[in-house]
Coordinates of C-alpha atoms and ligand atoms in Angstrom, one line a residue:
X1 CA 2.7 32.4 34.5
X2 CA -0.2 30.6 33.7
X3 CA -1.1 32.5 30.2
X4 CA -4.4 32.2 31.5
X5 CA -3.8 34.8 34.3
X6 CA -6.7 33.4 36.4
X7 CA -9.0 34.8 33.4
X8 CA -11.4 32.0 31.7
X9 CA -11.3 31.5 28.1
X10 CA -14.7 32.0 26.6
X11 CA -16.7 29.2 28.1
X12 CA -14.3 28.0 30.7
X13 CA -16.5 28.8 33.6
X14 CA -17.1 26.3 36.3
X15 CA -13.3 25.4 35.5
X16 CA -10.6 26.2 38.3
X17 CA -8.6 29.2 36.9
X18 CA -8.6 31.7 39.7
X19 CA -7.2 29.2 41.7
X20 CA -4.5 27.2 39.5
X21 CA -1.4 29.1 40.6
X22 CA 2.2 28.1 40.5
X23 CA 5.7 28.6 42.2
X24 CA 5.7 32.4 43.0
X25 CA 6.3 34.4 46.2
X26 CA 4.5 32.6 49.4
X27 CA 3.5 29.8 47.6
X28 CA 7.6 27.4 48.1
X29 CA 8.7 25.6 45.3
X30 CA 7.3 21.4 45.7
X31 CA 10.7 20.4 44.3
X32 CA 12.9 22.0 47.4
X33 CA 9.9 23.3 50.4
X34 CA 11.0 25.6 52.8
X35 CA 7.7 27.4 53.2
X36 CA 3.4 26.3 53.6
X37 CA 4.4 23.2 51.2
X38 CA 6.9 22.0 53.9
X39 CA 4.8 22.2 56.2
X40 CA 1.6 20.4 54.2
X41 CA 5.0 17.7 53.7
X42 CA 4.8 16.9 57.9
X43 CA 1.2 17.2 58.6
X44 CA 0.9 14.3 55.8
X45 CA 3.1 13.1 57.3
X46 CA 2.0 13.4 60.1
X47 CA -1.5 11.6 60.0
X48 CA -0.1 8.9 58.0
X49 CA 2.8 8.1 61.7
X50 CA 5.9 8.7 59.0
X51 CA 9.0 10.1 59.3
X52 CA 9.1 12.0 55.8
X53 CA 6.5 12.4 53.3
X54 CA 6.8 13.9 49.7
X55 CA 3.8 15.4 47.7
X56 CA 3.1 14.1 44.6
X57 CA 0.9 15.8 41.6
X58 CA 2.1 12.9 39.6
X59 CA -0.3 9.8 41.1
X60 CA 1.5 7.3 42.5
X61 CA 3.2 6.5 39.6
X62 CA 6.5 9.7 40.5
X63 CA 6.0 8.0 44.7
X64 CA 7.1 4.0 43.0
X65 CA 9.7 5.0 41.0
X66 CA 11.6 7.9 43.0
X67 CA 11.7 5.3 45.7
X68 CA 13.1 2.7 44.0
X69 CA 16.3 4.7 41.7
X70 CA 16.2 6.4 45.6
X71 CA 17.2 2.9 47.2
X72 CA 19.0 0.7 44.1
X73 CA 21.6 1.8 42.5
X74 CA 22.4 0.4 39.0
X75 CA 23.1 -3.5 38.9
X76 CA 21.4 -4.2 42.1
X77 CA 18.5 -6.7 42.2
X78 CA 14.6 -6.0 43.0
X79 CA 12.4 -8.6 43.8
X80 CA 9.1 -7.3 42.4
X81 CA 5.0 -9.0 41.2
X82 CA 5.4 -9.7 37.7
X83 CA 1.5 -8.1 38.3
X84 CA 3.2 -4.6 40.0
X85 CA 2.5 -1.4 38.1
X86 CA 3.9 -0.2 34.9
X87 CA 6.2 2.7 36.6
X88 CA 8.1 -0.3 38.6
X89 CA 9.2 -1.7 34.8
X90 CA 10.0 2.0 33.9
X91 CA 12.2 2.5 37.1
X92 CA 14.0 -1.0 36.6
X93 CA 14.8 0.3 32.9
X94 CA 16.3 3.7 34.1
X95 CA 17.8 2.3 37.2
X96 CA 19.6 -0.4 34.7
X97 CA 18.9 -2.5 37.8
X98 CA 18.2 -6.8 37.8
X99 CA 14.6 -8.0 38.1
X100 CA 13.8 -11.2 39.7
X101 CA 9.8 -11.5 39.1
X102 CA 7.5 -12.9 41.2
X103 CA 4.7 -15.0 40.5
X104 CA 1.5 -13.7 41.4
X105 CA -1.2 -16.6 42.1
X106 CA -3.6 -16.8 39.4
X107 CA -7.2 -17.8 40.1
X108 CA -8.2 -19.5 36.6
X109 CA -12.3 -19.5 38.9
X110 CA -11.8 -15.8 39.0
X111 CA -9.5 -15.2 36.6
X112 CA -7.8 -12.8 38.4
X113 CA -4.2 -12.2 40.3
X114 CA -4.1 -12.9 43.6
X115 CA -0.7 -12.2 46.3
X116 CA 1.7 -14.7 45.9
X117 CA 2.5 -16.7 49.0
X118 CA 4.9 -16.0 51.0
X119 CA 7.2 -18.6 50.0
X120 CA 7.4 -17.4 46.4
X121 CA 9.1 -14.1 48.3
X122 CA 11.4 -16.1 50.6
X123 CA 12.8 -17.7 47.3
X124 CA 13.4 -14.7 45.3
X125 CA 14.7 -12.1 48.0
X126 CA 18.6 -13.3 48.6
X127 CA 20.8 -11.0 47.4
X128 CA 18.1 -8.6 46.9
X129 CA 18.7 -4.7 47.6
X130 CA 15.1 -3.5 46.7
X131 CA 11.6 -6.2 47.6
X132 CA 8.3 -4.4 45.9
X133 CA 4.9 -5.5 46.7
X134 CA 2.1 -4.4 45.5
X135 CA -0.3 -4.4 48.6
X136 CA -3.8 -4.0 48.2
X137 CA -4.1 -5.1 44.9
X138 CA -6.4 -3.8 42.2
X139 CA -9.1 -5.9 44.0
X140 CA -8.8 -4.4 47.2
X141 CA -6.5 -7.8 48.6
X142 CA -3.5 -9.0 50.2
X143 CA -1.6 -10.9 52.8
X144 CA -0.6 -10.1 56.0
X145 CA 2.5 -7.6 55.4
X146 CA 4.8 -8.1 58.9
X147 CA 5.7 -11.4 58.1
X148 CA 7.5 -10.2 54.1
X149 CA 8.2 -7.0 56.1
X150 CA 11.0 -9.5 58.3
X151 CA 12.3 -11.7 55.6
X152 CA 13.1 -8.5 53.2
X153 CA 14.7 -6.9 55.8
X154 CA 16.9 -10.2 57.5
X155 CA 17.5 -10.9 53.4
X156 CA 19.0 -7.0 53.7
X157 CA 16.4 -5.7 50.8
X158 CA 14.3 -2.2 51.6
X159 CA 10.4 -3.0 51.7
X160 CA 8.4 -0.4 49.0
X161 CA 4.6 -1.0 49.6
X162 CA 2.8 -0.2 46.3
X163 CA -0.2 1.2 48.1
X164 CA -1.3 2.8 45.2
X165 CA -5.2 1.6 46.2
X166 CA -4.7 1.5 50.0
X167 CA -4.5 5.4 50.7
X168 CA -7.5 4.7 53.6
X169 CA -5.5 1.7 55.0
X170 CA -5.2 2.2 58.8
X171 CA -7.3 5.2 58.9
X172 CA -10.2 3.3 61.2
X173 CA -9.1 0.5 63.1
X174 CA -12.4 -1.4 60.4
X175 CA -10.4 -0.9 57.2
X176 CA -6.3 -3.3 57.3
X177 CA -3.1 -2.2 58.7
X178 CA -0.8 0.3 57.1
X179 CA 2.0 -1.3 55.5
X180 CA 3.7 1.2 57.5
X181 CA 2.6 0.0 60.8
X182 CA 3.4 -3.4 59.4
X183 CA 6.9 -2.5 58.9
X184 CA 7.5 -1.1 55.6
X185 CA 10.5 1.5 54.3
X186 CA 8.4 3.5 52.1
X187 CA 4.8 3.4 51.0
X188 CA 3.3 4.9 48.0
X189 CA 0.1 6.3 47.4
X190 CA -2.4 7.1 45.0
X191 CA -4.5 9.5 47.1
X192 CA -7.5 10.2 44.0
X193 CA -7.9 6.4 43.8
X194 CA -9.5 5.7 47.1
X195 CA -9.9 9.4 48.6
X196 CA -11.6 12.8 48.4
X197 CA -8.5 14.1 46.6
X198 CA -8.3 15.3 42.8
X199 CA -6.7 13.1 40.3
X200 CA -3.0 12.8 40.2
X201 CA -2.0 13.5 43.4
X202 CA -0.3 10.9 45.4
X203 CA 2.4 10.5 48.7
X204 CA 5.3 8.7 49.3
X205 CA 5.8 8.1 52.4
X206 CA 9.3 7.1 54.9
X207 CA 9.9 5.4 58.3
X208 CA 13.3 5.5 59.4
X209 CA 15.0 6.8 55.8
X210 CA 14.4 10.3 56.9
X211 CA 16.0 13.0 54.2
X212 CA 17.3 10.3 52.5
X213 CA 19.5 12.3 50.1
X214 CA 18.8 10.1 46.9
X215 CA 15.5 10.0 46.7
X216 CA 14.4 12.9 47.2
X217 CA 16.7 13.8 44.3
X218 CA 15.3 10.8 42.3
X219 CA 12.3 13.2 42.8
X220 CA 13.5 16.3 42.0
X221 CA 14.8 14.3 38.6
X222 CA 11.2 12.4 37.6
X223 CA 9.4 15.1 39.1
X224 CA 7.3 18.4 36.7
X225 CA 9.2 21.9 38.1
X226 CA 5.3 23.4 37.1
X227 CA 3.0 21.6 39.9
X228 CA -0.5 22.2 39.6
X229 CA -1.8 24.2 43.4
X230 CA -5.4 23.4 42.9
X231 CA -4.1 19.4 42.7
X232 CA -1.6 20.6 46.4
X233 CA -5.2 22.5 46.8
X234 CA -7.4 19.0 47.6
X235 CA -3.7 17.7 49.4
X236 CA -4.2 20.1 51.5
X237 CA -7.7 19.5 52.3
X238 CA -7.4 16.3 53.0
X239 CA -4.6 15.8 55.2
X240 CA -7.3 18.6 56.8
X241 CA -9.8 15.9 57.1
X242 CA -7.5 13.3 58.5
X243 CA -6.7 15.2 61.5
X244 CA -10.0 16.0 61.5
X245 CA -11.5 12.2 62.1
X246 CA -12.1 9.0 60.4
X247 CA -13.7 11.0 57.6
X248 CA -16.4 8.2 57.8
X249 CA -14.6 5.1 56.7
X250 CA -15.5 2.9 59.8
X251 CA -19.4 2.9 59.5
X252 CA -18.6 2.6 55.6
X253 CA -16.0 -0.6 56.6
X254 CA -19.4 -1.9 59.1
X255 CA -21.9 -1.6 56.4
X256 CA -20.1 -2.8 53.9
X257 CA -19.4 -6.1 55.1
X258 CA -23.2 -6.4 55.4
X259 CA -22.9 -5.3 51.8
X260 CA -21.1 -8.9 51.1
X261 CA -23.5 -10.5 52.8
X262 CA -26.2 -9.0 51.0
X263 CA -24.9 -10.1 48.1
X264 CA -24.0 -13.5 48.5
X265 CA -27.6 -14.1 49.9
X266 CA -28.7 -13.2 45.5
X267 CA -26.2 -15.2 45.1
X268 CA -23.5 -13.6 44.0
X269 CA -19.2 -14.8 45.4
X270 CA -17.8 -11.4 46.5
X271 CA -14.2 -12.0 46.4
X272 CA -13.3 -9.6 49.9
X273 CA -15.4 -11.6 52.4
X274 CA -13.7 -15.3 50.3
X275 CA -10.6 -13.5 51.1
X276 CA -11.8 -11.9 54.6
X277 CA -12.5 -15.3 56.1
X278 CA -9.4 -16.2 55.2
X279 CA -8.5 -14.1 58.0
X280 CA -6.6 -12.0 55.3
X281 CA -7.2 -8.2 55.4
X282 CA -10.2 -7.4 52.2
X283 CA -10.6 -3.7 51.6
X284 CA -14.4 -3.0 52.1
X285 CA -13.9 -0.1 49.1
X286 CA -13.8 -2.3 46.3
X287 CA -16.1 -5.0 45.2
X288 CA -15.8 -7.9 43.2
X289 CA -18.7 -10.2 42.8
X290 CA -18.3 -13.7 40.5
X291 CA -20.5 -13.3 37.1
X292 CA -19.7 -12.8 33.5
X293 CA -18.1 -8.8 33.1
X294 CA -19.4 -7.6 30.4
X295 CA -23.3 -8.2 31.7
X296 CA -22.7 -7.5 35.6
X297 CA -21.3 -3.7 33.5
X298 CA -24.3 -3.1 31.1
X299 CA -27.1 -3.8 34.4
X300 CA -24.4 -1.1 36.2
X301 CA -23.8 1.3 33.6
X302 CA -28.5 0.8 33.3
X303 CA -28.7 1.2 37.7
X304 CA -26.7 4.3 36.0
X305 CA -23.1 4.0 38.1
X306 CA -19.8 3.2 36.0
X307 CA -17.4 0.0 36.9
X308 CA -13.8 0.2 38.4
X309 CA -12.7 -2.9 36.1
X310 CA -15.0 -5.7 34.1
X311 CA -13.4 -8.8 34.4
X312 CA -14.1 -12.0 32.1
X313 CA -15.6 -14.0 35.0
X314 CA -16.0 -11.1 37.6
X315 CA -16.9 -6.8 37.9
X316 CA -15.0 -4.8 40.6
X317 CA -16.4 -1.7 41.7
X318 CA -14.8 0.9 44.0
X319 CA -16.8 2.6 47.2
X320 CA -16.3 5.3 49.5
X321 CA -18.0 7.1 52.7
X322 CA -17.5 10.2 50.1
X323 CA -20.0 8.0 47.0
X324 CA -22.8 8.4 50.2
X325 CA -24.6 5.3 49.2
X326 CA -27.4 4.9 52.1
X327 CA -28.1 0.5 53.1
X328 CA -31.3 0.9 50.7
X329 CA -29.2 2.5 48.0
X330 CA -27.0 -0.4 48.3
X331 CA -29.7 -3.4 48.2
X332 CA -31.6 -1.4 45.2
X333 CA -28.4 -1.4 43.5
X334 CA -27.6 -5.5 44.3
X335 CA -31.3 -5.8 42.8
X336 CA -30.2 -4.0 40.0
X337 CA -27.3 -6.8 39.1
X338 CA -28.4 -10.1 40.6
X339 CA -29.1 -12.8 39.6
X340 CA -25.1 -14.1 38.9
X341 CA -24.9 -14.1 35.0
X342 CA -22.6 -17.4 34.4
X343 CA -19.4 -16.5 34.0
X344 CA -17.4 -15.5 30.9
X345 CA -14.2 -17.7 29.6
X346 CA -11.1 -18.2 31.7
X347 CA -7.3 -18.6 30.6
X348 CA -4.4 -19.6 32.4
X349 CA -1.2 -17.3 31.8
X350 CA 1.6 -19.0 29.4
X351 CA 4.7 -20.2 31.7
X352 CA 7.0 -17.3 31.9
X353 CA 9.3 -16.9 28.7
X354 CA 13.1 -17.4 29.4
X355 CA 14.8 -14.3 30.1
X356 CA 17.7 -13.3 27.2
X357 CA 19.2 -9.5 27.6
X358 CA 18.3 -7.9 30.8
X359 CA 14.9 -5.2 30.8
X360 CA 17.2 -2.2 30.3
X361 CA 19.8 -3.8 27.5
X362 CA 17.0 -5.1 25.3
X363 CA 15.6 -1.1 26.0
X364 CA 18.9 0.3 24.7
X365 CA 19.4 -2.2 21.5
X366 CA 18.4 -1.4 18.2
X367 CA 14.6 -2.7 17.5
X368 CA 12.9 -4.0 14.9
X369 CA 9.4 -4.4 13.9
X370 CA 7.5 -7.8 13.5
X371 CA 4.6 -9.6 12.4
X372 CA 3.7 -11.4 15.8
X373 CA 3.3 -14.8 13.8
X374 CA 6.9 -14.2 13.3
X375 CA 8.4 -13.0 16.6
X376 CA 8.8 -16.7 17.9
X377 CA 12.2 -16.7 18.8
X378 CA 13.2 -12.9 18.8
X379 CA 13.4 -11.3 21.7
X380 CA 11.2 -9.1 22.7
X381 CA 11.8 -4.9 23.2
X382 CA 9.6 -4.0 25.1
X383 CA 6.6 -5.9 28.0
X384 CA 2.9 -7.0 26.2
X385 CA 0.1 -6.9 28.5
X386 CA -2.9 -8.1 28.2
X387 CA -5.5 -6.0 30.2
X388 CA -7.4 -7.3 31.7
X389 CA -5.5 -9.1 33.6
X390 CA -3.2 -6.3 33.4
X391 CA -0.3 -8.8 33.7
X392 CA 2.8 -9.2 31.2
X393 CA 2.9 -12.2 29.5
X394 CA 6.2 -11.3 27.7
X395 CA 8.7 -8.6 29.9
X396 CA 11.5 -6.4 27.4
X397 CA 14.8 -9.3 27.4
X398 CA 12.3 -12.2 27.1
X399 CA 12.2 -14.7 24.3
X400 CA 8.7 -14.4 22.8
X401 CA 7.5 -18.4 22.2
X402 CA 5.4 -20.5 20.7
X403 CA 3.4 -20.8 23.9
X404 CA 2.7 -16.9 24.0
X405 CA 1.9 -16.5 20.8
X406 CA -0.9 -18.9 20.8
X407 CA -1.8 -17.8 24.2
X408 CA -2.4 -13.8 22.8
X409 CA -4.2 -15.1 20.1
X410 CA -6.9 -16.9 22.1
X411 CA -6.8 -13.7 24.9
X412 CA -7.6 -12.2 21.8
X413 CA -10.2 -14.0 20.2
X414 CA -11.8 -13.2 23.7
X415 CA -12.3 -9.8 23.9
X416 CA -8.9 -9.5 26.1
X417 CA -7.1 -6.2 24.8
X418 CA -3.2 -6.8 24.6
X419 CA -1.2 -3.3 24.8
X420 CA 2.1 -3.6 22.9
X421 CA 0.6 -5.4 19.9
X422 CA 0.1 -2.9 17.0
X423 CA -3.1 -3.5 15.0
X424 CA -2.4 -5.1 11.1
X425 CA -5.3 -4.5 10.4
X426 CA -6.3 -8.4 10.1
X427 CA -7.2 -10.8 12.6
X428 CA -4.4 -13.1 12.8
X429 CA -2.8 -10.6 15.3
X430 CA -0.5 -7.6 15.5
X431 CA 3.0 -6.1 14.8
X432 CA 5.3 -6.0 17.9
X433 CA 8.8 -5.1 18.3
X434 CA 11.6 -7.0 18.8
X435 CA 15.7 -6.8 19.1
X436 CA 17.5 -6.6 15.8
X437 CA 20.6 -5.0 16.9
X438 CA 23.8 -5.9 18.9
X439 CA 23.1 -4.5 22.4
X440 CA 23.5 -1.4 22.6
Ligands
LIG501 C1 -1.0 -0.4 41.9 C2 -1.0 1.2 41.1 N1 0.5 1.1 41.7 C3 0.9 2.1 40.8 C4 0.1 3.8 40.4 C5 0.1 4.5 39.3 O1 -1.0 5.7 39.6 P1 -1.2 7.2 39.4 O2 -1.9 6.1 38.0 O3 -1.7 7.6 40.0 O4 -0.1 7.0 38.9 C6 -1.2 2.4 40.0 C7 -2.3 3.3 38.6 O5 -3.6 2.9 38.8 C8 -1.6 1.4 40.2 O6 -2.8 0.3 39.8

């Protein structure tokens, strides 16, 4: 095993066949590491200043789910932002949790979700066992974590920070601080999102929870038993690079602050710069420019680069020291993007719908497909999520409102894709699955 025996089939040259080993003698076992992988875990924990680290070849999804399921038992309450990654909802379904959603700040001007103000967390925390914060957001902005960590501790809730996009945080004093140093109990990273590691790698880091048996157990249950060693090798190279230094992040972060200013000199608004001016952490690896997203994406592609995210009123790019762009390259890129095109339309978000069932109850019930127009008053079986911005307008167990259906139609009309809505071939909205029978 694997069945290619390291020999590429015709046309397979260039792929890492020879490296594609799996768990054989001396290569250790990822679900119960006692050799080289245990050493790598320890080194990974050390470079992040963590007590323990788990190595993921299932992105940040596995770390987020294992931290939640290992911490909260069925029936416990979890507080999480409604804009959380779907791994958070998946863990709540598997773990039969109650969820108290915290609404992010919806910025109508940018048409983007921004971190929720602390008061919303304070209101939601009492009685919760676990709080899941996404920091940084996709656009690389976050509010200071320490006050929230203190409130969570006072409320008896474990703070899990989904830092899928922040694996580089704390690597240089020019970068935002790492959530562990800000008081988080658990931190989940996707490594490939901002660091030079192969796609699908991630880490779970812990402080003060050494050898937590429930997290270990959930980690094993949710993990593949055939981990990819090329992925693990790329994690090892990355850990070695971190042991050696800052990977160029200090110089890169300094340059990006000048890039923010250079973009503004060309008439652009820069989300990260506006955020940093408020004194809040903003990731220099992200560049979010204001203006019609599709137009900016076309200009960027003509220049030879691919955007990370295209909104109706912004474009977000991701960069890092490994990209190797010089100051002159950035000038040329900004010239290719300027002048800022007038922003596209912005919709507010519909008010959250009334909760009729817990998410797992809706999941366990019988489902029935109905046309969207007939779904008003029915209980959603799963989330309906517009992209952008990726915040579900309906969660499983919520009653679908007329307002929400109208909102979905307006969003589709401006090119927003609704995940969970099946096409039905006409322009009146698709088909949606709702709860049909008695709760299972
Ligand atoms: C905030 C957040 N958390 C978790 C994930 C899951 O990460 P992965 O795709 O590496 O499993 C993502 C993916 O984009 C994300 O944006």
